[in-house]
Short mmCIF file of C-alpha atoms in Angstrom, two decimals:
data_model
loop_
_atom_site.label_atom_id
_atom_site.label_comp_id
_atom_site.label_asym_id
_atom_site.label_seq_id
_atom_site.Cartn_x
_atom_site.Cartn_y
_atom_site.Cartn_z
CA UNK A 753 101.11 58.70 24.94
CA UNK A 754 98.69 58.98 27.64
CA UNK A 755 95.70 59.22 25.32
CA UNK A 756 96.72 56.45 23.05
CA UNK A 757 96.86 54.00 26.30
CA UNK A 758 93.09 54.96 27.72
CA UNK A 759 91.14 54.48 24.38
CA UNK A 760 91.34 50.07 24.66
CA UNK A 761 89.90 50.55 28.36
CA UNK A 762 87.37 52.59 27.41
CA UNK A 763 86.57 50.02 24.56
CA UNK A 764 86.72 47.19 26.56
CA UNK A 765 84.62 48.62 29.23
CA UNK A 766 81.22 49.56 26.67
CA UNK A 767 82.07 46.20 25.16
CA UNK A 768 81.01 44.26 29.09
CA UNK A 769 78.15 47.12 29.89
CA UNK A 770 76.23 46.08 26.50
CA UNK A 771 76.70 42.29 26.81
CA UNK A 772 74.94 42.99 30.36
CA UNK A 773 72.42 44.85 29.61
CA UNK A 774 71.76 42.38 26.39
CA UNK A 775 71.81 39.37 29.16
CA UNK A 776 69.54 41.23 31.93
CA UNK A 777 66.66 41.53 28.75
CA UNK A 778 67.04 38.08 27.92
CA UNK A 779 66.50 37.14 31.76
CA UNK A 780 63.55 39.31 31.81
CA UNK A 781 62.20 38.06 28.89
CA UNK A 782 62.65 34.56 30.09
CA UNK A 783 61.08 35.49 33.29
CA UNK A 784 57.97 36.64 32.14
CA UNK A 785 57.47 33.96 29.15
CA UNK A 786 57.92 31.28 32.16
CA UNK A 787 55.19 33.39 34.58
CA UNK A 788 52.82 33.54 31.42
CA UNK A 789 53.36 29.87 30.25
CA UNK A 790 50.26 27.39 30.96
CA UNK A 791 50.24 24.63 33.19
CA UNK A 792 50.96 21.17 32.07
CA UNK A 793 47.85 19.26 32.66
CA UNK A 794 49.26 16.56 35.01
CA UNK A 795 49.27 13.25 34.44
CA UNK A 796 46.52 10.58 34.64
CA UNK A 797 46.75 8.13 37.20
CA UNK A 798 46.59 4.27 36.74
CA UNK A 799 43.15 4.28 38.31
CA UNK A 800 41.71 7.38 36.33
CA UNK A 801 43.30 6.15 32.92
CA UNK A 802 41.67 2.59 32.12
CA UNK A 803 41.81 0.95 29.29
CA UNK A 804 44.77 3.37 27.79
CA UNK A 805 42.37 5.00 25.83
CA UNK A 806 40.02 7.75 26.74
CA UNK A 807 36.44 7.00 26.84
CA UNK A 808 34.24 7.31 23.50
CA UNK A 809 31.20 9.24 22.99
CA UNK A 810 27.96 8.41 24.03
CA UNK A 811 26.08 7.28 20.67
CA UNK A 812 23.23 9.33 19.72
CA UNK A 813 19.90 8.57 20.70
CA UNK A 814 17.62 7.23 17.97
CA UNK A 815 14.23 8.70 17.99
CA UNK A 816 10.97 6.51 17.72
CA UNK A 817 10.03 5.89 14.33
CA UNK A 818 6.76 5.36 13.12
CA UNK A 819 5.78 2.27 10.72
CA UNK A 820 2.86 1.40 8.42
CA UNK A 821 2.34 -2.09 8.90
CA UNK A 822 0.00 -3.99 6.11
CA UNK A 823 -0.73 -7.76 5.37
CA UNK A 824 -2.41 -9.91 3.02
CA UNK A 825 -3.35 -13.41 3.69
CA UNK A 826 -4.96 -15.85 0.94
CA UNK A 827 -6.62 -18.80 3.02
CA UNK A 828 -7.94 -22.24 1.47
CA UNK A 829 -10.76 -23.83 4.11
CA UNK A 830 -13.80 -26.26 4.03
CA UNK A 831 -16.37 -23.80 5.60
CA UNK A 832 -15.24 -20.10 4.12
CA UNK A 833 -18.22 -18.69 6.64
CA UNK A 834 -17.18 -20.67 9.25
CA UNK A 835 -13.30 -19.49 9.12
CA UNK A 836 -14.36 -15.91 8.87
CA UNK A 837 -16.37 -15.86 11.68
CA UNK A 838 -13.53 -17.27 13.56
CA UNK A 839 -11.34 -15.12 12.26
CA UNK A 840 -13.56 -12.26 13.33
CA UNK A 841 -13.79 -13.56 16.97
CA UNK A 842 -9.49 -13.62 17.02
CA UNK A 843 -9.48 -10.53 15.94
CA UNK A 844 -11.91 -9.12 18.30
CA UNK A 845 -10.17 -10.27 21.09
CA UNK A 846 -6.85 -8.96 20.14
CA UNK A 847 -8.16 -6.07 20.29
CA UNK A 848 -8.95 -5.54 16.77
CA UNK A 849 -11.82 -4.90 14.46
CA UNK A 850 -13.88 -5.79 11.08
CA UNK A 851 -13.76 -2.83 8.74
CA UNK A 852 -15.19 -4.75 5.62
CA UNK A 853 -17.15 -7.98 4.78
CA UNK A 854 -18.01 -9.90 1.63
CA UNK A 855 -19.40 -12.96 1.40
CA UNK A 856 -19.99 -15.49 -1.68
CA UNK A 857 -21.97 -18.59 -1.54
CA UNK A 858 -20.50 -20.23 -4.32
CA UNK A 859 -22.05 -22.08 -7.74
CA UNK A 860 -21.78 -24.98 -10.01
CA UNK A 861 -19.06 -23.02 -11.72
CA UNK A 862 -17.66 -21.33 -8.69
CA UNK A 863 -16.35 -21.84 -5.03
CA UNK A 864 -17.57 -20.27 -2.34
CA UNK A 865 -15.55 -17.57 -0.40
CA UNK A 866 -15.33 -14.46 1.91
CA UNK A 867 -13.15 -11.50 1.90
CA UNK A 868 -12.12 -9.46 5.17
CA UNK A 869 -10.41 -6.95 6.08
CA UNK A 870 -9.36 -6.81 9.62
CA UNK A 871 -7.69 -3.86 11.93
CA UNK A 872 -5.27 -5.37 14.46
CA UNK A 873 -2.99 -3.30 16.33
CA UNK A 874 0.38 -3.26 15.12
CA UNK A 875 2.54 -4.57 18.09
CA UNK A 876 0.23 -7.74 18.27
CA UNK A 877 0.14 -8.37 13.98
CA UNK A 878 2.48 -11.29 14.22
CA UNK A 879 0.69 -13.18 16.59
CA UNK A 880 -2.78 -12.04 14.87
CA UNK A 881 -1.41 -13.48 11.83
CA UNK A 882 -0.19 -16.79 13.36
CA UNK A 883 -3.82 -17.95 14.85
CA UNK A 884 -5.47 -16.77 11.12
CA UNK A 885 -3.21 -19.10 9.45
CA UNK A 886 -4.24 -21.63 11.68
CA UNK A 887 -8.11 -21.65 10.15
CA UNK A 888 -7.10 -23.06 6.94
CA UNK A 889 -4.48 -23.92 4.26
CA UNK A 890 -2.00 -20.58 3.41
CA UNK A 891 -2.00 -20.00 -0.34
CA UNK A 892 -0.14 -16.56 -0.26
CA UNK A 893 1.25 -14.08 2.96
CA UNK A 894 2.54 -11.02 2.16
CA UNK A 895 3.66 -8.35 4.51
CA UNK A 896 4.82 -4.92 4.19
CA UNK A 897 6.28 -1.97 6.13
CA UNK A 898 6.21 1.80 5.56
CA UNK A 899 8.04 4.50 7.09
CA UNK A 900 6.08 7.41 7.67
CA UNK A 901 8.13 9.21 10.25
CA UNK A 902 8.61 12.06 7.51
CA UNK A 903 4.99 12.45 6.96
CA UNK A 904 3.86 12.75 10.35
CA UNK A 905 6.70 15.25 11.00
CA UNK A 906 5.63 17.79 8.00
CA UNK A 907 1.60 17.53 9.22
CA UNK A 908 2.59 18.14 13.12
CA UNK A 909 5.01 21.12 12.22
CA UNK A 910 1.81 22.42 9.39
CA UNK A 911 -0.59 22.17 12.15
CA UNK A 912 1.92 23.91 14.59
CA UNK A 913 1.84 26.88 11.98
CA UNK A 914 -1.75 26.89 11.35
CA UNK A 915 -2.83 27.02 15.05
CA UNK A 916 -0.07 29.88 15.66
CA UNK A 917 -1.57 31.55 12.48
CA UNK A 918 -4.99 31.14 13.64
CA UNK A 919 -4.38 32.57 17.25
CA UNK A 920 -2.73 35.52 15.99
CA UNK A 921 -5.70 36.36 13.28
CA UNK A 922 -7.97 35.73 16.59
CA UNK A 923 -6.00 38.58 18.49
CA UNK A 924 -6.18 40.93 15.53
CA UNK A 925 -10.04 40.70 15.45
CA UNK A 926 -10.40 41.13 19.34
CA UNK A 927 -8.16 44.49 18.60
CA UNK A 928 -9.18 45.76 15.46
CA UNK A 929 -11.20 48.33 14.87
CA UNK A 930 -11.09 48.37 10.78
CA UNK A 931 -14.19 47.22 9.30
CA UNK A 932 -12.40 46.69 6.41
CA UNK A 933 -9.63 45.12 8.40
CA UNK A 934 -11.93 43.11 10.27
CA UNK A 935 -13.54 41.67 7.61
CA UNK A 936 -10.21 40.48 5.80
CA UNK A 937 -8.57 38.78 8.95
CA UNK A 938 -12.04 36.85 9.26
CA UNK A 939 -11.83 35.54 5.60
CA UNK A 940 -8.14 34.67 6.05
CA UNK A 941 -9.29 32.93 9.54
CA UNK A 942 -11.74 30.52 7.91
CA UNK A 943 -9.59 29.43 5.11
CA UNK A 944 -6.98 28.69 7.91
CA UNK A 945 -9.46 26.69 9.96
CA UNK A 946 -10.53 24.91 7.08
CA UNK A 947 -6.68 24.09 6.41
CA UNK A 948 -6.40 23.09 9.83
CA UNK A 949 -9.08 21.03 10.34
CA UNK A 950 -7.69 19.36 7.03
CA UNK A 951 -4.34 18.32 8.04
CA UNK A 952 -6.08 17.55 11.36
CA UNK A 953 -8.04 14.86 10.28
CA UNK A 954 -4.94 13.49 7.97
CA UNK A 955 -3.21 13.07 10.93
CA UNK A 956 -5.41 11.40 12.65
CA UNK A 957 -6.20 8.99 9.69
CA UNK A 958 -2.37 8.74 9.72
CA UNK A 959 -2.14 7.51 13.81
CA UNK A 960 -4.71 5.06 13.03
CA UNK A 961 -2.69 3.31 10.28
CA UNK A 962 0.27 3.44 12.67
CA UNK A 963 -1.48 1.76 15.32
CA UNK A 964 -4.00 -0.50 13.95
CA UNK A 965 -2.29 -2.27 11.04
CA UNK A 966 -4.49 -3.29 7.84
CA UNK A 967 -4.77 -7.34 7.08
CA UNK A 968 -6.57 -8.04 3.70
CA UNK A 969 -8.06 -11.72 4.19
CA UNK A 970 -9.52 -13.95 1.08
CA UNK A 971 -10.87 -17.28 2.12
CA UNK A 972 -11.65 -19.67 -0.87
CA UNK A 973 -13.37 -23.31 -0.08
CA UNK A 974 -11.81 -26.32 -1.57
CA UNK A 975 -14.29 -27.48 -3.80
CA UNK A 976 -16.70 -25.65 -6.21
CA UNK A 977 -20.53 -25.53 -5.46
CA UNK A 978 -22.04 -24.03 -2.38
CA UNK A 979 -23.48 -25.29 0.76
CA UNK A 980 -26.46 -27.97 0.03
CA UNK A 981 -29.49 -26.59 1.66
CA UNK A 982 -30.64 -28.56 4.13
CA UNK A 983 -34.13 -28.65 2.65
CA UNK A 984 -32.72 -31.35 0.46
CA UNK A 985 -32.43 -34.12 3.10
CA UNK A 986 -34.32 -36.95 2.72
CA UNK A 987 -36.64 -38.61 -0.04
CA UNK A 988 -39.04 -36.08 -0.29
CA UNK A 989 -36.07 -32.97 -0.17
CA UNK A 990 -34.52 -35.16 -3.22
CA UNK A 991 -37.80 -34.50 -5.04
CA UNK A 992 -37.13 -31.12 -4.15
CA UNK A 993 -33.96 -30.93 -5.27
CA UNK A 994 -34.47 -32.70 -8.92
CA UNK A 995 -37.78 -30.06 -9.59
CA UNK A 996 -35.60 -27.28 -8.91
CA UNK A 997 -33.19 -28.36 -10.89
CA UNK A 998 -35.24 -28.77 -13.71
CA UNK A 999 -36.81 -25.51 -13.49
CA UNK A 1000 -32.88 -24.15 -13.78
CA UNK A 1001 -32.73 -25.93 -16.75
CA UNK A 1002 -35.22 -24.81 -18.06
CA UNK A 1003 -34.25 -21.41 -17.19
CA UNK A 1004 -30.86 -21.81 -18.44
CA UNK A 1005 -32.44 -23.16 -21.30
CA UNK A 1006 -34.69 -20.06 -21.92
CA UNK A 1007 -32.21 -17.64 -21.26
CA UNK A 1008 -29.82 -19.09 -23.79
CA UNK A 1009 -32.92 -18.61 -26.67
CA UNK A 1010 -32.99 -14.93 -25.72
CA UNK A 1011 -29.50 -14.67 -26.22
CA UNK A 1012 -29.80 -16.50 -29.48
CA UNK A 1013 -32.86 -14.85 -30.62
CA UNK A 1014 -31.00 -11.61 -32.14
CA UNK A 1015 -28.83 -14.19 -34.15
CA UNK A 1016 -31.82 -16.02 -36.07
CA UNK A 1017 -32.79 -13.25 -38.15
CA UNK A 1018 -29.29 -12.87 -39.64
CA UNK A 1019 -28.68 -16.69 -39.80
CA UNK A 1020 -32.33 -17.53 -41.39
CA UNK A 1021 -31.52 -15.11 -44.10
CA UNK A 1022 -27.85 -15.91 -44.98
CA UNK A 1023 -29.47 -19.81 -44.44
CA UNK A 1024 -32.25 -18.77 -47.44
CA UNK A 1025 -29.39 -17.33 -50.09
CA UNK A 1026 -26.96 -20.08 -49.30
CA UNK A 1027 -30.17 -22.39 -50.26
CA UNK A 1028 -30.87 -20.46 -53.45
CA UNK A 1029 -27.77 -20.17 -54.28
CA UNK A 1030 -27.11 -23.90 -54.16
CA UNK A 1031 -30.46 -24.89 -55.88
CA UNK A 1032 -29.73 -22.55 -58.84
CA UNK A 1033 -26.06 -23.37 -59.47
CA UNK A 1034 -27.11 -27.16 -59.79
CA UNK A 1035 -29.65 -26.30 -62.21
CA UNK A 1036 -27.53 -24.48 -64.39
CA UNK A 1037 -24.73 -27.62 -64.72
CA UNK A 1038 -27.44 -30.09 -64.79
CA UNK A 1039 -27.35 -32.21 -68.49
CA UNK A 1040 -30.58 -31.73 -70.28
CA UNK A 1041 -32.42 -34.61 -70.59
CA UNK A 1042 -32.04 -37.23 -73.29
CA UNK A 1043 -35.10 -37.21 -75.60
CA UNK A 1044 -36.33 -41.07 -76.09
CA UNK A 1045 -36.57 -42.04 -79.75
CA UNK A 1046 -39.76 -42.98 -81.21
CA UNK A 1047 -40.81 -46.65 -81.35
CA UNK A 1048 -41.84 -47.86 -84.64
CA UNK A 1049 -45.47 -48.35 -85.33
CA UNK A 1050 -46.68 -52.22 -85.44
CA UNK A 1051 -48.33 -52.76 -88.81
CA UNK A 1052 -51.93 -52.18 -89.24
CA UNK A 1053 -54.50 -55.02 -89.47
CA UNK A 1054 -55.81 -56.10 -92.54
CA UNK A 1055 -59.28 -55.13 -92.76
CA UNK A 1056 -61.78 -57.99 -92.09
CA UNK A 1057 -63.93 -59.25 -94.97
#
């Protein structure tokens, strides 16, 4: 009886020991999950958070790029020589130059005109180009850009190479003690010098385009014929004027009979056989002529007693 009555108490009294042990873990565990737990950033005050919307990023900075500028300008003016000269003296004073020059007088068939090209520097090319239009009538203007960032990137970072390859072939000479070495690294240092001074002098080519753009100028005058000379003025320089332009036609003149002269040859003989030709096929359907008939004889005379 006695045994039957302690076994439920026993039971009962496992039954609170494990749900307290299974609580005190859980506590633990709680306790060190909320030790180990991060910080909750705190909130952002009316003053620090403007806007309601956190500041964006600071745009990336564009590097300098670098532009070809070139320009062509077609000009229509009464004095072609005087225009260019003027145009020279704007450009000069821009700060410019005069790479090329050309000049025409002009003819009885032609007009008379000069072609430029100018170097202006390439922040000042609009306002170059505004006081050349200004010495004459604008046929054409054409202006173009070209990016050459690229280019100028690939010949600083080949140069970059080329000196680093040609200091390090120097430093191998001063230490080498190969004849056979030494001779090598000297071969291999002149053809990178020569490749150096190369892409050298491209470059610079290239910063000289970039700064100084290129303006192609053609300068036509209005009417044909060039500039009367002014030993023509007056009676006398009218006498002038009508001898030596009778000894150009008379140049003209023999100058077309030398170019004629080869022809003549040809032409006489084709001129001969179309002659012959015509004279004997008129012959041959050409009636023969009619033979007159014979008039009768008037009677004889008696003979006189």
């Amino acid at each position: 009886m006695t045994r039957t009555r302690f076994r439920p108490v026993v039971f009962l009294a496992l039954l609170i020991a494990s749900l307290w042990l299974v609580a005190g873990c859980s506590g633990g565990n709680s306790a060190r999950h909320s030790d180990t737990a991060p910080t909750a950033a705190p909130l952002q005050s009316g003053a620090d958070f403007k806007g309601g919307a956190p500041e964006a990023p600071a745009p990336p900075v564009e590097l300098p790029r670098d532009i070809v500028k070139t320009a062509s300008l077609i000009l229509v003016a009464p004095d072609p020589s005087a225009a260019a000269d003027k145009a020279t003296e704007l450009v000069g004073k821009a700060g410019g130059r005069v790479d090329e020059r050309s000049d025409d007088a002009g003819s009885t068939s032609g007009r008379a005109s000069v072609h430029l090209v100018l170097r202006v520097p390439s922040n000042g090319l609009d306002a170059a180009l505004a006081s050349l239009k200004g010495l004459g009538t604008v046929q054409t203007l054409e202006v173009k850009t070209d990016d050459v960032t690229a280019q100028r990137v690939d010949l600083d970072a080949r140069i970059t190479a080329l000196k680093t390859s040609v200091d390090r072939l120097l430093a191998i000479m001063r230490d080498s003690k190969d004849p056979d070495a030494l001779i090598k690294a000297e071969d291999a240092l002149s053809k990178r010098q020569a490749e150096l001074q190369g892409l050298q002098a491209q470059r610079d080519t290239l910063r000289d385009q970039i700064t100084y753009s290129s303006v192609d100028v053609q300068i036509t005058a209005e009417r044909r014929g060039g500039p009367a000379p002014e030993r023509y003025h007056g009676f006398f320089g009218q006498i002038q004027h009508g001898w030596d332009t009778l000894w150009a036609f008379g140049s003209h003149l023999v100058l077309a009979f030398g170019f004629l002269l080869p022809w003549l040859l040809p032409l006489a003989v084709l001129g001969g056989a179309l002659y012959a030709f015509v004279k004997w096929s008129g012959s041959r359907h050409k009636p023969p002529a009619a033979v007159a008939p014979a008039s009768p004889q008037p009677p004889a005379d008696p003979p006189q007693e």
